[in-house]
PDB file of C-alpha atoms in Angstrom:
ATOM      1  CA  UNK A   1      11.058  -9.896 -32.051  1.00  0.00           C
ATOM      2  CA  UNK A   2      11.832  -6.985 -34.757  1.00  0.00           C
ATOM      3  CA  UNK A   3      10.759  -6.500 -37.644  1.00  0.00           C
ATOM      4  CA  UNK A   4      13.797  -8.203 -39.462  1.00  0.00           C
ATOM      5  CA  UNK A   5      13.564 -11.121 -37.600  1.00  0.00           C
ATOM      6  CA  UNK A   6      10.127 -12.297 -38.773  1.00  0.00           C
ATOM      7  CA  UNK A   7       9.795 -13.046 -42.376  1.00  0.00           C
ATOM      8  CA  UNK A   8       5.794 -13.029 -42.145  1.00  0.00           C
ATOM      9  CA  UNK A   9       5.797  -9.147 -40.356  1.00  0.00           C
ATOM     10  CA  UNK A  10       7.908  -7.960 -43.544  1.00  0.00           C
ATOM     11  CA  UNK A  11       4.512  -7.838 -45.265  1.00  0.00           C
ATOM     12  CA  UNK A  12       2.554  -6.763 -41.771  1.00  0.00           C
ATOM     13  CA  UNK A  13       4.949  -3.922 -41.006  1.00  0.00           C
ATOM     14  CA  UNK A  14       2.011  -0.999 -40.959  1.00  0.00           C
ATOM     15  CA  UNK A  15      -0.918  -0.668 -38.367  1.00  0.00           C
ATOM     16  CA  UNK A  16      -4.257   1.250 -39.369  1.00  0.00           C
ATOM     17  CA  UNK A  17      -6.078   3.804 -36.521  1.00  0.00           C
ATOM     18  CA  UNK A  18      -8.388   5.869 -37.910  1.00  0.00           C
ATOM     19  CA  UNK A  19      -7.672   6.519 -41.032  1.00  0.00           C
ATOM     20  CA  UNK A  20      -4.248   6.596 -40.462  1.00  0.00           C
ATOM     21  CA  UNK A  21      -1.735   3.849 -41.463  1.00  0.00           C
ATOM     22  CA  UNK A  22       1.958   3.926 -39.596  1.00  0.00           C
ATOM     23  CA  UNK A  23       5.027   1.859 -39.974  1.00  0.00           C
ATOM     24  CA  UNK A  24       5.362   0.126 -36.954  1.00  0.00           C
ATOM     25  CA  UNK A  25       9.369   0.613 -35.299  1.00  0.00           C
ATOM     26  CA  UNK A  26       9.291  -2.141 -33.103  1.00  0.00           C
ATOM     27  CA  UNK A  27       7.608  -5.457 -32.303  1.00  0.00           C
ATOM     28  CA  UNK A  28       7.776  -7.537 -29.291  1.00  0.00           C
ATOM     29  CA  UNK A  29       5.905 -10.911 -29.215  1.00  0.00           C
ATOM     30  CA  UNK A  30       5.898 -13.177 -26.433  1.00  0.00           C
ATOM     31  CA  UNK A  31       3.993 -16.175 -26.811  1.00  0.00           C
ATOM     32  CA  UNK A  32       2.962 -18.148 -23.258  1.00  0.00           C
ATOM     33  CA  UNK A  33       0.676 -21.154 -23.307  1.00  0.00           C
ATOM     34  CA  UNK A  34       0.141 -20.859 -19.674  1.00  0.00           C
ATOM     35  CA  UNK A  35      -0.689 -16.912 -19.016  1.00  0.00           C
ATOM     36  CA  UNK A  36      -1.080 -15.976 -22.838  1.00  0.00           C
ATOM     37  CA  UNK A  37       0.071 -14.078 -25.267  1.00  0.00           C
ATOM     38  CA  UNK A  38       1.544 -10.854 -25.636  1.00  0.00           C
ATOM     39  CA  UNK A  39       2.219  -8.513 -28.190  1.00  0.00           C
ATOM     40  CA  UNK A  40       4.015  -4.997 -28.020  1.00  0.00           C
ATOM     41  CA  UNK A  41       3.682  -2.871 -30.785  1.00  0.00           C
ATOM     42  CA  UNK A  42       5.583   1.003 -30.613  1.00  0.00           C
ATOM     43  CA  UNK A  43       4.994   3.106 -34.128  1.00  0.00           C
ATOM     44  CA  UNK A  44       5.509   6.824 -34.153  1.00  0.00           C
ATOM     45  CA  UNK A  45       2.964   9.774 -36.020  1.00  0.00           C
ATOM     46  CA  UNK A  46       2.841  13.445 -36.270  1.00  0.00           C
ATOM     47  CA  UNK A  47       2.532  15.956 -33.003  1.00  0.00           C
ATOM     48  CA  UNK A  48      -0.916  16.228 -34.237  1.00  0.00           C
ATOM     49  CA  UNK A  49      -1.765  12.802 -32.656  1.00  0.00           C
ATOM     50  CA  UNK A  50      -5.419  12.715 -31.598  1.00  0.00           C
ATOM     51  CA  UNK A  51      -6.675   9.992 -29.030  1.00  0.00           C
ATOM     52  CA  UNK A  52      -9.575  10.055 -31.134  1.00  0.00           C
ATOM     53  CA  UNK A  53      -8.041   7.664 -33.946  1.00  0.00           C
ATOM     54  CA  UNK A  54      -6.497   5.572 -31.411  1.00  0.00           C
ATOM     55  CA  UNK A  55      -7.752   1.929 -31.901  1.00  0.00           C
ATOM     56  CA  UNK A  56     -10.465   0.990 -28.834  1.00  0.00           C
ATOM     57  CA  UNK A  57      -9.215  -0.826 -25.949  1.00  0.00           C
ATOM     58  CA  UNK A  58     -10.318  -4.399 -26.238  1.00  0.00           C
ATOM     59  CA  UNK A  59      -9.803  -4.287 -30.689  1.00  0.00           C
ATOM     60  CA  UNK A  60      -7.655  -7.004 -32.049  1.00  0.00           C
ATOM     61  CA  UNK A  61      -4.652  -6.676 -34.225  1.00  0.00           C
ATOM     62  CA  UNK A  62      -3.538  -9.142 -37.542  1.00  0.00           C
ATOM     63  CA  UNK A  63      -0.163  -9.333 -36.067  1.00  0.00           C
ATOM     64  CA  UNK A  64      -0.858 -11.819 -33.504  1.00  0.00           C
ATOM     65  CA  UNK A  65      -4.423 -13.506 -33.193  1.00  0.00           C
ATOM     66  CA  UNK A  66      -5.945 -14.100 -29.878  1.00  0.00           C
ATOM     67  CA  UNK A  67      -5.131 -10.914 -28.327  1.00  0.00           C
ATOM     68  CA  UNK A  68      -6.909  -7.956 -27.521  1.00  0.00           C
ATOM     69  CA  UNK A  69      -5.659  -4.267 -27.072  1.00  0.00           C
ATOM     70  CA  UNK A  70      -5.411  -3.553 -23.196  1.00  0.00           C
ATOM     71  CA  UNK A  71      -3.256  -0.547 -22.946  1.00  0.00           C
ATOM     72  CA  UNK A  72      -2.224   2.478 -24.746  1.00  0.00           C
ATOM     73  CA  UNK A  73       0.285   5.119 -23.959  1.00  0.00           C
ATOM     74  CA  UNK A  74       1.251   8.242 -26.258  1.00  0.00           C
ATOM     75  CA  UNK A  75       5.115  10.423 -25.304  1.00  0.00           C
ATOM     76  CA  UNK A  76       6.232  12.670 -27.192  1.00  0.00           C
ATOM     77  CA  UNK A  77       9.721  11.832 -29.316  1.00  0.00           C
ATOM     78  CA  UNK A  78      12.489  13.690 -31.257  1.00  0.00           C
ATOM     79  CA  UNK A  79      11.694  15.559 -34.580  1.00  0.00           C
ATOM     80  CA  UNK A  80       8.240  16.528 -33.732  1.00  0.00           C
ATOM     81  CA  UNK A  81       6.815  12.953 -33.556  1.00  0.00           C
ATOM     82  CA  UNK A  82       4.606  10.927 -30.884  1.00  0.00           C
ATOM     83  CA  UNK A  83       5.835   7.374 -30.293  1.00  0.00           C
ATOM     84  CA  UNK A  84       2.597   5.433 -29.916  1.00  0.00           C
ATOM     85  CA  UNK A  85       2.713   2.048 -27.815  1.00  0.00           C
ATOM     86  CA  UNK A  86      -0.006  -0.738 -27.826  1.00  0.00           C
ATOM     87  CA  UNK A  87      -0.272  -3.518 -25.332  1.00  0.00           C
ATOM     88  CA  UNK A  88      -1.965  -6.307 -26.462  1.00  0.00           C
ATOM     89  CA  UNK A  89      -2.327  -9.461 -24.622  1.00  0.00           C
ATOM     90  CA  UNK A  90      -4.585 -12.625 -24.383  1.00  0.00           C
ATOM     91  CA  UNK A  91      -8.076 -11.328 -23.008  1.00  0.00           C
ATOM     92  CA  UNK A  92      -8.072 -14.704 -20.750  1.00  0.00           C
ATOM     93  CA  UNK A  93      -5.030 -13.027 -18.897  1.00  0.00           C
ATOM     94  CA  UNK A  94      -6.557  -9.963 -17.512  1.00  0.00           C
ATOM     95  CA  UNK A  95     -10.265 -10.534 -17.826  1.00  0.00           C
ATOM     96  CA  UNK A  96     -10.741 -13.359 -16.127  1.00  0.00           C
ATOM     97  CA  UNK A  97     -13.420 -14.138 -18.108  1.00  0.00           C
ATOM     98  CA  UNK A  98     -13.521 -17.525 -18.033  1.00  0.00           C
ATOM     99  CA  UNK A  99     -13.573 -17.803 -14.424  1.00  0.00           C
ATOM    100  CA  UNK A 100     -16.350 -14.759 -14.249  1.00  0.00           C
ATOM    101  CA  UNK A 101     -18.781 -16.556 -16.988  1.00  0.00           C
ATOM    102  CA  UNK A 102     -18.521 -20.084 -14.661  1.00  0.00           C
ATOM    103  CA  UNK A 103     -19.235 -18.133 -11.379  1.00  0.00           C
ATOM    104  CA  UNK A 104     -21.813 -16.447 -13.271  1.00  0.00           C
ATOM    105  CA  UNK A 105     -23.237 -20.134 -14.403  1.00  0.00           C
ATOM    106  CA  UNK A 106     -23.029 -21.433 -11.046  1.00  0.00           C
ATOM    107  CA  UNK A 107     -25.719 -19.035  -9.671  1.00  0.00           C
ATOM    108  CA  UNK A 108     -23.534 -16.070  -7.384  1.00  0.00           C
ATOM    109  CA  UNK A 109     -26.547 -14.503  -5.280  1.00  0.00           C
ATOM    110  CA  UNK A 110     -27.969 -10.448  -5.568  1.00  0.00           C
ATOM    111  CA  UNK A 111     -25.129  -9.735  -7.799  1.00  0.00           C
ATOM    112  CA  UNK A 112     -24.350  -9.858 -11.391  1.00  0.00           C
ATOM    113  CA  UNK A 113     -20.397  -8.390 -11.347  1.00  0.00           C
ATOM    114  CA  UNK A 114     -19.479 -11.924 -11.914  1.00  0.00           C
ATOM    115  CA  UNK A 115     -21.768 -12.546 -14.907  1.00  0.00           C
ATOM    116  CA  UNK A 116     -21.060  -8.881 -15.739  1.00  0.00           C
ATOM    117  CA  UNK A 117     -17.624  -9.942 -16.240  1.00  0.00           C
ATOM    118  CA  UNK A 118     -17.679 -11.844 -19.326  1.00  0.00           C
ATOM    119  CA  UNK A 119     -20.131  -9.082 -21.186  1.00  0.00           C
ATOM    120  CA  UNK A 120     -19.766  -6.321 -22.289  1.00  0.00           C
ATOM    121  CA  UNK A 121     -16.020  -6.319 -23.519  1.00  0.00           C
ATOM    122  CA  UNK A 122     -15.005  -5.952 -19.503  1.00  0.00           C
ATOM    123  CA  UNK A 123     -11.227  -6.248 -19.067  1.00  0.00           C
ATOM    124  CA  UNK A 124      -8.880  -4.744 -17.093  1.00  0.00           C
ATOM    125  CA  UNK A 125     -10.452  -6.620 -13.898  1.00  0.00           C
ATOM    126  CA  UNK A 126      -8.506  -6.233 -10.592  1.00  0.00           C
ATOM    127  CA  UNK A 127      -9.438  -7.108  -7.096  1.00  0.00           C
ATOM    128  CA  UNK A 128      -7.969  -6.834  -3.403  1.00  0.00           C
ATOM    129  CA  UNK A 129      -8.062  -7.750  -0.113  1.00  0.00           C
ATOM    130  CA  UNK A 130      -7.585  -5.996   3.310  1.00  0.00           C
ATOM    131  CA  UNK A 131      -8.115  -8.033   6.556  1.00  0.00           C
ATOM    132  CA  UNK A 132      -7.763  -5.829   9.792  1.00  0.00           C
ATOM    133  CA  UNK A 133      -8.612  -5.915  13.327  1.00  0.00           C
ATOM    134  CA  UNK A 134     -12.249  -4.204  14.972  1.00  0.00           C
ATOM    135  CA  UNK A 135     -13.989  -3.840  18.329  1.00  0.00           C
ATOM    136  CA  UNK A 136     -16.693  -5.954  18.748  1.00  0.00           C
ATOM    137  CA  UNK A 137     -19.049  -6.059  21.434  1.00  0.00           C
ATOM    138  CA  UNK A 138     -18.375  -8.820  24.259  1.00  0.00           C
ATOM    139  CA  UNK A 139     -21.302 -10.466  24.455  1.00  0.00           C
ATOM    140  CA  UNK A 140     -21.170 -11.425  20.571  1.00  0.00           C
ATOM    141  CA  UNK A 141     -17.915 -13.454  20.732  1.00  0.00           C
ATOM    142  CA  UNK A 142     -19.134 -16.990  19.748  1.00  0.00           C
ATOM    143  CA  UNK A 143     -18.394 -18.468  23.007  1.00  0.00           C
ATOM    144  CA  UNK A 144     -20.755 -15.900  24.867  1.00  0.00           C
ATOM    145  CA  UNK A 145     -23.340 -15.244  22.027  1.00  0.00           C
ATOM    146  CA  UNK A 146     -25.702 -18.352  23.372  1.00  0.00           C
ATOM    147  CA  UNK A 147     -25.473 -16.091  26.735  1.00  0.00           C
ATOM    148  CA  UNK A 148     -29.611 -15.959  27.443  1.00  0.00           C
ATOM    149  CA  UNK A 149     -31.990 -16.161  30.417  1.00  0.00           C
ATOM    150  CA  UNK A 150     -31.465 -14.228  33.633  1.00  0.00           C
ATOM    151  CA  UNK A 151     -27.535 -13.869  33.981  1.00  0.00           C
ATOM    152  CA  UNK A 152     -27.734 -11.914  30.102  1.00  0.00           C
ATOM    153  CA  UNK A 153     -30.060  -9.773  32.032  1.00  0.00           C
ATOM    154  CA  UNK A 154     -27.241  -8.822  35.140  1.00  0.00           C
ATOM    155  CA  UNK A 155     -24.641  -8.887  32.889  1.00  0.00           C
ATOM    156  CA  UNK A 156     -26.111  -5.933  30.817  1.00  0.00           C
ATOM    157  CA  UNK A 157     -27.398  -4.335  33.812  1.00  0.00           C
ATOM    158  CA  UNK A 158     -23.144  -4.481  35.233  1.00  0.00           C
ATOM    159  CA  UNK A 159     -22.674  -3.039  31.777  1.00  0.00           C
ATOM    160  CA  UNK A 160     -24.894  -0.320  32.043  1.00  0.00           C
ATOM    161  CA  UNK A 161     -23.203   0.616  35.108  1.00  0.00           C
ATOM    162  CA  UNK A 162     -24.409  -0.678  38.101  1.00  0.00           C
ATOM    163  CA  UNK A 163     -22.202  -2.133  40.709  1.00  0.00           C
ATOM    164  CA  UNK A 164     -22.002  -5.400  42.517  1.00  0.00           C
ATOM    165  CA  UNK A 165     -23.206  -3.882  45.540  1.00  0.00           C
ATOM    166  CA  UNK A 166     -26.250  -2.095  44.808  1.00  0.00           C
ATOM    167  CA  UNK A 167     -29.650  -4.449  44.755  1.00  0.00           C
ATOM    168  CA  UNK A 168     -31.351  -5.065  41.319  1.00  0.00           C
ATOM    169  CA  UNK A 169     -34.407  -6.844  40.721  1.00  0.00           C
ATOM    170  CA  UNK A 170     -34.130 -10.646  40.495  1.00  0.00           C
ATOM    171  CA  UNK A 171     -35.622 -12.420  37.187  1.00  0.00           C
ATOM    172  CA  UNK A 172     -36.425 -15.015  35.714  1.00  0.00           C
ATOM    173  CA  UNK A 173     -35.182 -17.024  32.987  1.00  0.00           C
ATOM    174  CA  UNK A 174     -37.389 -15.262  30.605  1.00  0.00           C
ATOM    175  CA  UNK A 175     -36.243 -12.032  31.791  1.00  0.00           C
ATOM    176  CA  UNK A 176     -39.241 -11.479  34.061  1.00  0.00           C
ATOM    177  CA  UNK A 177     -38.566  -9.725  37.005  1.00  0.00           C
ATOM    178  CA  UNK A 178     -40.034 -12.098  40.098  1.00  0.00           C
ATOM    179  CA  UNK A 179     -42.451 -10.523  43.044  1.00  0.00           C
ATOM    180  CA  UNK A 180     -42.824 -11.888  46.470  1.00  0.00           C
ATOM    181  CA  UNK A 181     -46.265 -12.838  47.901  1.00  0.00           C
ATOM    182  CA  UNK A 182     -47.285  -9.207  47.967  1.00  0.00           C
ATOM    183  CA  UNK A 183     -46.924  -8.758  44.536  1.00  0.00           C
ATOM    184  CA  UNK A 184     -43.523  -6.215  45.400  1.00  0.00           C
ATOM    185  CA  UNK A 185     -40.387  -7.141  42.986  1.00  0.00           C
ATOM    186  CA  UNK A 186     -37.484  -9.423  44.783  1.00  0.00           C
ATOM    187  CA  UNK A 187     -34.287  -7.892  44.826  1.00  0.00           C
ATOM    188  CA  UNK A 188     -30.918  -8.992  45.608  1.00  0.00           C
ATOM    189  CA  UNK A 189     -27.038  -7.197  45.393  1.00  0.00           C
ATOM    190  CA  UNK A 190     -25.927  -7.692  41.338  1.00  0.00           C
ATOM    191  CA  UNK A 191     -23.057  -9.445  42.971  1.00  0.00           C
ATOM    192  CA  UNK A 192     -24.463 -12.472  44.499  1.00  0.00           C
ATOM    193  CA  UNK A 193     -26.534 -12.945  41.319  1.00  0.00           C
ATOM    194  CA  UNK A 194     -23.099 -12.728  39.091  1.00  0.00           C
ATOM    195  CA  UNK A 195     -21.815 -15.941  41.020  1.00  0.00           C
ATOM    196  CA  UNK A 196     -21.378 -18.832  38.867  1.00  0.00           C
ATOM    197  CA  UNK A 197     -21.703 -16.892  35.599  1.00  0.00           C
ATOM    198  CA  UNK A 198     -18.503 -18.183  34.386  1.00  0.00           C
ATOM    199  CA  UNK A 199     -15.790 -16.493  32.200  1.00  0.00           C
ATOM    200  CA  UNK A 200     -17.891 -14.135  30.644  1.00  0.00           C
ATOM    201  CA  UNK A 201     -18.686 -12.215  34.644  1.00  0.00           C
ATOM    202  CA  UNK A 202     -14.830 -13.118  35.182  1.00  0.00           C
ATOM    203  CA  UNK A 203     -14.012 -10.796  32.010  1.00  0.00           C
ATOM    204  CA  UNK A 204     -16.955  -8.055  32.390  1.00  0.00           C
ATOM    205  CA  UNK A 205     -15.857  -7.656  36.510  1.00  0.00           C
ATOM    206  CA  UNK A 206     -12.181  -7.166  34.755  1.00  0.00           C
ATOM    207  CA  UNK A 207     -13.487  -4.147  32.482  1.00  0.00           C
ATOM    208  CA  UNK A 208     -13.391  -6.124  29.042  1.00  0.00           C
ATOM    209  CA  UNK A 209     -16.829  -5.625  27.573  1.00  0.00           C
ATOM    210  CA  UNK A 210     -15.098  -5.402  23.440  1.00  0.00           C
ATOM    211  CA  UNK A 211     -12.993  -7.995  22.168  1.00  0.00           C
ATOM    212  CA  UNK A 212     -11.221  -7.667  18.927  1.00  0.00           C
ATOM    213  CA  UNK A 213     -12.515  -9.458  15.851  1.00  0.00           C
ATOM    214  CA  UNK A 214     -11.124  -9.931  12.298  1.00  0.00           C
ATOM    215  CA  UNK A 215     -12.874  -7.772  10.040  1.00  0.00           C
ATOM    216  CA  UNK A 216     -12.224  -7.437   5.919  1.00  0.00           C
ATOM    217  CA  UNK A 217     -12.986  -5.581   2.931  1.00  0.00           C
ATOM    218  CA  UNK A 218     -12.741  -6.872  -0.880  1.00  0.00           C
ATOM    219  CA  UNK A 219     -12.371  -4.542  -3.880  1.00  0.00           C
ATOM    220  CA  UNK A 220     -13.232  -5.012  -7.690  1.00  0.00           C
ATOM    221  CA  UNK A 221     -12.522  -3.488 -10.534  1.00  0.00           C
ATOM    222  CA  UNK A 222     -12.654  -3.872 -14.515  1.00  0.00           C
ATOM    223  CA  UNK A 223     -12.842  -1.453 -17.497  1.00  0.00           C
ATOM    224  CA  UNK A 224     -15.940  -1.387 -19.879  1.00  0.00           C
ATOM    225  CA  UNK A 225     -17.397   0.111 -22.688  1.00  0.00           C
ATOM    226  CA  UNK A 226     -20.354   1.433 -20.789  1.00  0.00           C
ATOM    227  CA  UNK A 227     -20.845   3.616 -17.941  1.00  0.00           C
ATOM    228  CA  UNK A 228     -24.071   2.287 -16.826  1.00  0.00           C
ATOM    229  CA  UNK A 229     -24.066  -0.116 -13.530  1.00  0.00           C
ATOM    230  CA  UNK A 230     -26.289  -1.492 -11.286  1.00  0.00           C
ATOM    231  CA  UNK A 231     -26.988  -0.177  -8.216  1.00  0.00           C
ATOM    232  CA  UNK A 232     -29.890  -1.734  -6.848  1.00  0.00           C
ATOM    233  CA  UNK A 233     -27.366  -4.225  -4.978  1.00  0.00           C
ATOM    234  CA  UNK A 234     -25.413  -1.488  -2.818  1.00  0.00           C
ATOM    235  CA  UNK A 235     -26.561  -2.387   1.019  1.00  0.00           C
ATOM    236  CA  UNK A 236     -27.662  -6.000  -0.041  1.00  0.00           C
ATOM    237  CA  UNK A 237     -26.288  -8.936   0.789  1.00  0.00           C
ATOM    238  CA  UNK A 238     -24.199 -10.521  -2.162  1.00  0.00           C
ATOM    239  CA  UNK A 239     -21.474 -13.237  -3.174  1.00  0.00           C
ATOM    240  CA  UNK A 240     -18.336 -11.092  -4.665  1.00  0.00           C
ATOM    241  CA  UNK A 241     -17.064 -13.567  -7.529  1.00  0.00           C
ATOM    242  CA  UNK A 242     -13.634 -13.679  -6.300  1.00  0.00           C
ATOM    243  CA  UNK A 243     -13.675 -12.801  -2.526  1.00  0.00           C
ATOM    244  CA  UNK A 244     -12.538 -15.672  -0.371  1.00  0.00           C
ATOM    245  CA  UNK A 245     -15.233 -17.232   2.281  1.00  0.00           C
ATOM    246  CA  UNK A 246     -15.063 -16.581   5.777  1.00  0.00           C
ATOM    247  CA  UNK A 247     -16.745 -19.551   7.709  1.00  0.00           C
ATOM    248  CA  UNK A 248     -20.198 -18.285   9.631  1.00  0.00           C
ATOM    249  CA  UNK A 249     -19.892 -14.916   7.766  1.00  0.00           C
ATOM    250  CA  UNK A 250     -21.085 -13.203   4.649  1.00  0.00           C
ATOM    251  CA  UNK A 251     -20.675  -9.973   2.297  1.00  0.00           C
ATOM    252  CA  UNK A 252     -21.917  -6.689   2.331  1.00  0.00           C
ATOM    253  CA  UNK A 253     -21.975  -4.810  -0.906  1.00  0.00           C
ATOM    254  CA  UNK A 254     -20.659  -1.002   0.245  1.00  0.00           C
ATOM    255  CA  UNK A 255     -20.099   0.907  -2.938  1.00  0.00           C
ATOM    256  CA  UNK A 256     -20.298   0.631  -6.263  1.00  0.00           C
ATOM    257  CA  UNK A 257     -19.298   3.226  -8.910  1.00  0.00           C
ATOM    258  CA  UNK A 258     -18.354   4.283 -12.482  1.00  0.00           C
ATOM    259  CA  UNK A 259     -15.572   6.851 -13.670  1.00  0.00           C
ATOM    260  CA  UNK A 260     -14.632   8.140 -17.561  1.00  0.00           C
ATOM    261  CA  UNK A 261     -11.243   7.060 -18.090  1.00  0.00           C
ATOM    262  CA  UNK A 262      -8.759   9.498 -19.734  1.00  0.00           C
ATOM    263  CA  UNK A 263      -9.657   8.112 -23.356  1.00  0.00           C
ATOM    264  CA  UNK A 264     -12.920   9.716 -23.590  1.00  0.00           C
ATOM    265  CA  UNK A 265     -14.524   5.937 -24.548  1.00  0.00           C
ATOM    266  CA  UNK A 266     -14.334   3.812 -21.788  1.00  0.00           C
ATOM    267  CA  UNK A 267     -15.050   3.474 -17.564  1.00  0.00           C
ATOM    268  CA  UNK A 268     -13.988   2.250 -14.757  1.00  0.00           C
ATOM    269  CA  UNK A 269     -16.632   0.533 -12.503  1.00  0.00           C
ATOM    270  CA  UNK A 270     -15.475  -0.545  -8.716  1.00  0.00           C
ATOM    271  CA  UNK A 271     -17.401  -2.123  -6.130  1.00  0.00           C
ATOM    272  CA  UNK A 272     -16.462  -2.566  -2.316  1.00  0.00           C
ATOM    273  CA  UNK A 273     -17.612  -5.233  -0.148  1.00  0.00           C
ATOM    274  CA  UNK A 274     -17.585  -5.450   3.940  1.00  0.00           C
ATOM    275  CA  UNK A 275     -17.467  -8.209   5.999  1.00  0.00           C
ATOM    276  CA  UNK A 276     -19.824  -9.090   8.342  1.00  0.00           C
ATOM    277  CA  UNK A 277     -19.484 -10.037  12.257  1.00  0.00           C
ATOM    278  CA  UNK A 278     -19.834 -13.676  13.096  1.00  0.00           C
ATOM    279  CA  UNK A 279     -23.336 -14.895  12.188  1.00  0.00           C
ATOM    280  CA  UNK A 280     -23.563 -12.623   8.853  1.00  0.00           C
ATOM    281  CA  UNK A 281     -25.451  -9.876   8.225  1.00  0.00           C
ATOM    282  CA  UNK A 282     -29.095  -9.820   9.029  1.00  0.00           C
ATOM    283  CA  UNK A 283     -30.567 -11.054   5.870  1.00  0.00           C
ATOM    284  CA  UNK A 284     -34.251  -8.962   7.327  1.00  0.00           C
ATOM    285  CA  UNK A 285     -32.045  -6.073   7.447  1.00  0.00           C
ATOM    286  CA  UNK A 286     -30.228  -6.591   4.019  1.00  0.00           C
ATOM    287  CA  UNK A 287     -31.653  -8.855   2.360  1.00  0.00           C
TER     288      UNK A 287
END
């Protein structure tokens, strides 16, 4: 939309930063019930622009109301000017606030960067997934992690390196090495006592002691007004608003951080999550 084409913006045409005012050049307004509102606004000012009177990210404008300022770039132009463009758009449409404040309200656990989401004029929030493949040991696969009792005990020992030949002491099925009458311990060749252990001896006699295990990381981001975070969470187990579930398996927060953005007023805070193994993470460990 320009300027001509709007018989209400005739009598809007200026925006006030600072204590500057500026005819605005151009005006772009797309209205969208669905992902909201957007409004482009591109005025030019003198070389000696200062990103000090730049209105603050997250400020609304009288052009179009529901919509908050989420971007800001200065480049330079002919005749000694700066050609200023805003970026305004619904705050529902990049904050995600709506969805934050309702995880927030349903109670995520050991961390706030859901409720922290609709506070604090957050916006800007991003997040990503990376799924990949990792080594995992054998013996936690789900099929073999019930694997208890005296065969756990040979398999480890085949692991450890001894071979199917060479006589190791026989145990019970709490582990507990057994003695003959004269008290000495039984022993037997590791091979005889791998018979019958199934397809976990079948894969360990092979060489396969690792097996390869989906493993994933989630990322979060959003812009605020202040650099302070919370910290307290980083090793703790936590719910990420927006991470998918993995069934048996649970969230590790990893990092969490906060950086001065180039305007001097506002930060970036990020947060990384890890996946844990099948079973979760040990909640005595990380709780």
């Amino acid at each position: 939309m320009s300027p001509s084409s709007s018989c209400c913006f005739c009598t809007q045409n200026r925006i006030t930063y600072g204590d500057c005012t500026r005819v605005i050049t151009s005006l772009e307004i797309e209205r969208d019930s669905k992902n909201g509102d957007t409004a482009v606004i591109t005025c030019e000012l003198d070389e000696e622009f200062s990103a000090a009177v730049l209105p603050a990210l997250g400020s609304s404008t009288n052009l179009l109301p529901g919509v908050l300022l989420s971007k800001a770039t200065a480049t330079s132009a002919e005749g000694g000017l700066t050609q200023l463009k805003l970026t305004f758009t619904t705050p529902s449409q990049e904050e995600g606030e709506t969805d934050a404040a309702d995880e927030a309200e349903d109670g995520s656990e050991n961390d706030q960067s859901a409720a922290e989401a609709a506070a604090d004029n957050k916006y800007g929030y991003k997040c990503s997934l990376e799924v990949s493949l990792t080594d995992e040991p054998l013996l936690c696969h789900p099929k073999f992690a019930g694997t208890s009792g005296a065969l756990l005990e040979y398999v480890k020992a085949f692991m450890d390196g001894a071979r199917v030949w060479e006589k190791v002491p026989v145990v019970d099925n709490a582990g507990k090495p057994q003695k003959d009458k004269d008290g000495l311990p039984i022993t037997q060749t590791l091979g005889s006592l791998l018979k019958g252990g199934g397809k976990l001896v079948e894969l360990v006699k092979r060489g396969i002691t690792s097996y390869k295990a989906p493993t994933a990381t989630f990322s979060e981001s959003y812009v605020s007004r202040s650099g302070a975070v919370d910290t307290s969470a980083v090793g703790k187990i936590g719910t990420p608003g927006r991470a998918p579930s993995f069934a048996g398996r649970n969230w590790l927060l990893l990092t969490r951080n906060s950086s001065l953005n180039d305007d001097g007023k506002t930060y970036t805070v990020s947060s990384v999550w890890m996946l844990s193994g099948v079973g979760g993470w040990d909640a005595d460990l990380y709780a």
